[in-house]
Coordinates of C-alpha atoms in Angstrom, one line a residue:
M244 CA -34.6 -87.5 6.4
R245 CA -36.9 -90.0 4.7
Y246 CA -40.3 -90.9 6.0
A247 CA -42.5 -94.0 5.4
V248 CA -46.2 -94.6 6.2
L249 CA -47.3 -98.2 6.2
V250 CA -51.0 -98.2 5.1
T251 CA -52.4 -101.3 6.6
G252 CA -55.8 -102.9 7.5
P253 CA -58.2 -105.6 6.4
A254 CA -59.3 -106.1 2.8
G255 CA -61.8 -103.6 1.6
A256 CA -60.9 -100.9 4.1
G257 CA -60.0 -98.4 1.5
K258 CA -56.2 -98.5 1.7
S259 CA -55.4 -97.9 -1.9
T260 CA -58.0 -95.1 -2.1
F261 CA -56.6 -93.5 1.0
S262 CA -53.0 -93.8 -0.4
T263 CA -54.1 -92.1 -3.6
S264 CA -55.8 -89.2 -1.7
F265 CA -52.8 -89.0 0.6
M266 CA -50.5 -88.7 -2.3
T267 CA -52.6 -86.0 -4.0
H268 CA -52.6 -84.0 -0.8
L269 CA -48.9 -84.2 -0.3
R270 CA -48.2 -83.2 -3.9
M271 CA -50.6 -80.2 -3.6
S272 CA -48.6 -79.2 -0.5
K273 CA -45.4 -79.3 -2.6
R274 CA -44.0 -82.3 -0.8
S275 CA -42.0 -85.0 -2.5
A276 CA -44.0 -88.3 -2.1
H277 CA -44.1 -91.7 -3.8
I278 CA -46.4 -94.7 -3.7
V279 CA -44.7 -98.1 -2.8
N280 CA -46.9 -101.1 -3.6
L281 CA -46.3 -104.1 -1.4
D282 CA -49.4 -106.0 -2.5
P283 CA -48.4 -108.8 -5.0
A284 CA -52.1 -109.4 -5.8
A285 CA -52.8 -105.8 -6.9
T286 CA -54.3 -105.4 -10.3
G287 CA -52.9 -103.1 -13.0
D288 CA -55.6 -100.4 -12.5
A289 CA -55.4 -100.4 -8.7
F290 CA -53.4 -97.2 -8.6
E291 CA -54.1 -93.7 -9.9
Y292 CA -50.4 -92.9 -9.5
E293 CA -47.8 -95.3 -10.9
P294 CA -45.9 -96.9 -7.9
A295 CA -42.3 -95.8 -7.7
I296 CA -41.5 -99.3 -6.2
D297 CA -43.7 -102.3 -7.0
I298 CA -43.3 -105.7 -5.4
R299 CA -44.8 -107.2 -8.6
D300 CA -41.5 -106.4 -10.3
L301 CA -39.9 -109.0 -8.0
V302 CA -42.7 -111.5 -7.5
S303 CA -46.5 -111.5 -8.2
L304 CA -49.3 -113.6 -6.7
E305 CA -50.5 -114.7 -10.1
D306 CA -47.1 -116.2 -11.1
V307 CA -46.8 -117.9 -7.7
M308 CA -50.3 -119.5 -8.0
Q309 CA -49.6 -120.7 -11.5
E310 CA -46.1 -122.0 -10.9
M311 CA -46.3 -123.3 -7.3
G312 CA -49.9 -124.4 -7.3
Y313 CA -50.7 -122.4 -4.2
G314 CA -54.0 -120.8 -3.3
P315 CA -54.4 -117.0 -2.7
N316 CA -53.5 -117.0 1.0
G317 CA -50.6 -119.5 0.7
G318 CA -49.4 -117.6 -2.4
L319 CA -49.3 -114.3 -0.5
V320 CA -47.4 -115.8 2.4
Y321 CA -44.9 -117.3 -0.2
C322 CA -44.5 -113.9 -1.9
F323 CA -43.6 -112.2 1.4
E324 CA -41.2 -114.9 2.4
Y325 CA -39.6 -114.5 -1.0
L326 CA -39.3 -110.8 -0.4
L327 CA -37.7 -111.4 3.0
Q328 CA -35.1 -113.6 1.3
N329 CA -34.4 -110.8 -1.2
M330 CA -34.6 -107.8 1.1
D331 CA -31.5 -106.4 -0.7
W332 CA -33.8 -105.8 -3.8
L333 CA -36.0 -103.6 -1.7
E334 CA -33.1 -101.8 -0.1
E335 CA -31.6 -101.1 -3.5
E336 CA -35.0 -99.7 -4.8
L337 CA -35.4 -97.5 -1.7
G338 CA -31.8 -96.2 -1.9
G339 CA -32.7 -93.8 -4.7
F340 CA -35.0 -91.6 -2.6
D341 CA -33.7 -88.8 -0.4
D342 CA -35.9 -86.5 1.8
D343 CA -39.0 -88.2 0.4
Y344 CA -42.3 -89.3 1.8
L345 CA -43.0 -93.0 1.0
I346 CA -46.6 -94.2 1.2
I347 CA -46.4 -98.0 1.4
D348 CA -49.6 -99.6 0.4
C349 CA -49.8 -103.0 2.1
P350 CA -52.1 -106.0 1.3
G351 CA -55.3 -106.8 3.2
Q352 CA -54.4 -110.2 4.7
I353 CA -54.8 -109.6 8.4
E354 CA -52.4 -112.4 9.5
L355 CA -49.5 -110.4 7.9
Y356 CA -50.0 -107.7 10.6
T357 CA -50.9 -109.9 13.6
H358 CA -48.4 -112.8 13.7
H359 CA -46.4 -113.1 10.5
P360 CA -42.7 -111.8 10.9
F361 CA -42.7 -110.0 7.5
L362 CA -43.8 -106.5 8.6
P363 CA -41.7 -106.4 11.8
T364 CA -38.7 -107.4 9.7
L365 CA -39.5 -104.8 7.1
V366 CA -39.8 -102.1 9.8
R367 CA -36.4 -103.0 11.3
N368 CA -34.8 -102.8 7.8
L369 CA -36.4 -99.4 7.2
S370 CA -35.2 -98.1 10.6
R371 CA -31.7 -99.4 9.8
M372 CA -31.7 -97.4 6.5
G373 CA -32.6 -94.3 8.4
I374 CA -36.2 -94.1 7.3
R375 CA -38.6 -92.8 10.0
T376 CA -41.7 -95.1 9.9
C377 CA -45.2 -95.1 11.2
A378 CA -48.3 -97.1 10.4
A379 CA -51.9 -96.2 9.6
Y380 CA -54.4 -99.0 10.2
L381 CA -57.7 -98.6 8.4
L382 CA -61.0 -100.1 9.5
E383 CA -64.1 -99.3 7.4
S384 CA -67.2 -97.7 9.0
Q385 CA -69.3 -100.7 8.0
F386 CA -67.8 -102.5 11.0
M387 CA -70.0 -100.3 13.2
E388 CA -73.1 -102.1 11.9
D389 CA -72.2 -105.2 13.9
R390 CA -70.8 -104.7 17.4
Y391 CA -69.1 -108.1 17.5
K392 CA -67.5 -107.5 14.2
F393 CA -66.4 -104.1 15.3
F394 CA -64.6 -105.4 18.4
S395 CA -62.9 -108.1 16.4
G396 CA -61.5 -105.2 14.3
V397 CA -60.5 -103.4 17.5
L398 CA -58.6 -106.5 18.7
S399 CA -56.9 -107.0 15.3
A400 CA -55.7 -103.4 15.4
M401 CA -54.4 -103.9 18.9
S402 CA -52.7 -107.1 17.9
A403 CA -51.0 -105.4 14.9
M404 CA -49.9 -102.4 17.1
V405 CA -48.2 -104.8 19.6
N406 CA -46.7 -106.9 16.8
L407 CA -45.1 -103.9 14.9
E408 CA -44.1 -101.7 17.8
I409 CA -44.0 -98.4 15.8
P410 CA -45.8 -95.1 16.0
W411 CA -49.4 -95.8 15.0
I412 CA -52.6 -94.2 13.8
N413 CA -56.0 -96.0 13.6
I414 CA -58.4 -94.6 11.1
M415 CA -62.2 -95.2 10.7
S416 CA -62.5 -95.0 6.9
K417 CA -65.5 -94.4 4.6
M418 CA -67.2 -92.1 7.2
D419 CA -68.9 -90.4 4.3
L420 CA -71.1 -93.5 4.2
V421 CA -72.3 -92.9 7.8
T422 CA -74.6 -89.9 8.6
S423 CA -76.4 -88.5 11.6
N424 CA -79.0 -87.0 9.2
V425 CA -82.2 -89.0 9.3
D426 CA -83.1 -87.9 5.7
G427 CA -79.7 -88.4 4.2
P428 CA -78.3 -91.5 2.4
A429 CA -76.3 -93.8 4.7
R430 CA -75.1 -97.0 3.2
N431 CA -73.3 -97.9 6.4
G432 CA -76.1 -96.7 8.8
R433 CA -77.4 -93.7 10.5
R434 CA -75.9 -92.9 13.9
A435 CA -76.1 -90.0 16.3
R436 CA -72.9 -88.1 16.9
K437 CA -72.7 -89.5 20.5
D438 CA -73.1 -93.0 19.2
I439 CA -70.3 -92.5 16.7
A440 CA -68.0 -91.3 19.4
R441 CA -68.5 -94.6 21.3
Y442 CA -67.0 -96.3 18.3
L443 CA -64.2 -93.9 17.5
D444 CA -63.0 -94.2 21.1
P445 CA -64.2 -97.8 21.6
D446 CA -66.5 -98.2 24.5
P447 CA -66.3 -101.8 25.8
M448 CA -69.8 -101.4 27.3
L449 CA -71.1 -101.7 23.7
L450 CA -70.6 -105.4 24.0
A451 CA -72.3 -105.6 27.4
S452 CA -75.3 -103.6 26.2
S453 CA -75.5 -105.8 23.1
H454 CA -75.7 -108.9 25.3
Q455 CA -78.4 -107.4 27.5
R456 CA -80.7 -106.6 24.5
E457 CA -80.5 -110.2 23.1
P458 CA -84.1 -111.7 23.3
A459 CA -82.9 -115.2 24.1
P460 CA -80.2 -116.2 26.6
S461 CA -76.9 -116.7 24.8
N462 CA -74.3 -119.4 25.4
P463 CA -72.7 -118.5 28.9
R464 CA -69.3 -119.3 27.5
F465 CA -69.9 -116.7 24.8
H466 CA -70.9 -114.2 27.4
A467 CA -67.8 -115.0 29.5
L468 CA -65.6 -114.4 26.4
N469 CA -67.3 -111.0 25.8
Q470 CA -66.6 -110.1 29.5
A471 CA -62.9 -111.0 29.0
I472 CA -62.7 -108.9 25.9
V473 CA -64.3 -106.0 27.7
Q474 CA -61.8 -106.3 30.5
L475 CA -58.9 -106.5 28.1
I476 CA -59.9 -103.3 26.3
E477 CA -60.6 -101.5 29.6
D478 CA -57.2 -102.6 31.0
H479 CA -55.3 -101.7 27.7
P480 CA -57.1 -98.8 26.0
L481 CA -54.6 -98.6 23.1
V482 CA -57.0 -98.3 20.2
S483 CA -58.9 -95.1 19.2
F484 CA -59.9 -94.0 15.7
L485 CA -59.7 -90.9 13.6
P486 CA -62.7 -90.5 11.3
L487 CA -61.8 -90.3 7.6
D488 CA -64.2 -88.8 5.1
L489 CA -62.4 -88.5 1.8
T490 CA -65.1 -86.2 0.5
S491 CA -64.0 -83.6 3.1
T492 CA -60.6 -81.9 2.6
D493 CA -60.6 -80.9 6.3
S494 CA -61.0 -84.6 7.3
L495 CA -58.0 -85.7 5.2
E496 CA -55.9 -82.8 6.4
T497 CA -56.6 -83.8 10.0
V498 CA -55.5 -87.3 9.4
V499 CA -52.3 -86.2 7.6
S500 CA -51.4 -83.8 10.4
H501 CA -51.8 -86.6 12.9
I502 CA -49.5 -88.8 10.8
D503 CA -46.9 -86.0 10.5
F504 CA -47.1 -85.4 14.3
T505 CA -46.7 -89.2 15.0
M506 CA -43.6 -89.4 12.8
Q507 CA -42.3 -85.9 14.0
Y508 CA -42.2 -84.9 10.3
G509 CA -39.7 -82.1 9.6
E510 CA -38.3 -81.8 13.1
D511 CA -34.8 -82.7 12.0
E512 CA -34.9 -80.4 9.0
E513 CA -32.5 -77.4 8.8
P514 CA -34.0 -74.0 8.2
K515 CA -33.6 -72.9 4.6
E516 CA -32.6 -69.4 3.6
P517 CA -34.6 -67.7 0.8
H518 CA -32.9 -68.0 -2.6
D519 CA -33.0 -64.2 -3.0
L520 CA -31.6 -63.3 0.5
D521 CA -28.6 -61.5 -1.0
E522 CA -30.5 -59.9 -3.9
G523 CA -33.1 -57.3 -4.5
D524 CA -34.9 -56.0 -1.4
F525 CA -32.6 -57.9 0.9
A526 CA -29.3 -56.4 -0.4
D527 CA -29.4 -53.4 2.0
M528 CA -29.6 -55.8 5.0
E529 CA -26.1 -57.1 4.6

């Protein structure tokens, strides 16, 4: 059985860094794993491990922008439309891996997850090839500094979950930059543990309390929109986050174990007999 993890999320969320740490962890656990790069805009030094499959071998954003005259966003959409038209290339590249763990590093353009047909089509093709797939959606802890920005991230994660319809893990990345220690460094803010919990399991009342603390009355339409968002999240509590601190081995192991559980990793594997079952100390057991 082959497994694939789509590492998704907005730009700057730490997808490539997480993919590298994920890869290192799997290799240290003696598991066969490979990086698959699906970001046509990735630079040459973006990966610590050389990708086993790289979309830039088929099409790159730089070439599309030069030859087609597109901007960055239009160029990315063109790259993925080109990949959809040449899906046999990806199938041929994936065909050489058996019983492997594929970490698929995706680009940071949010529209690719929320309403573009590329990723749903990719997921269907992976499923048809017998590859068990799940997605990890990363949102960086800096989003907790602005409650409105945070809930836009929650809604984008919810939209992507509904669009892809596969087993899903949401991750709050860069938690090493958040601390509950008053004296410690905290680039992304200092927060009490109870306050952090309200973001990991999004509390819709954070929006309401934010509105109540505003010194001047806000636009009533804006307030009505917040109420609608609160109601949506309360009615459909799909999103919760696992904290990820890459400076902590325990934190990474927790995230990896959740991904394994989500994909039911290893449940279809047959038990393997020891190589020396008929030799040495086991000979008299026959």
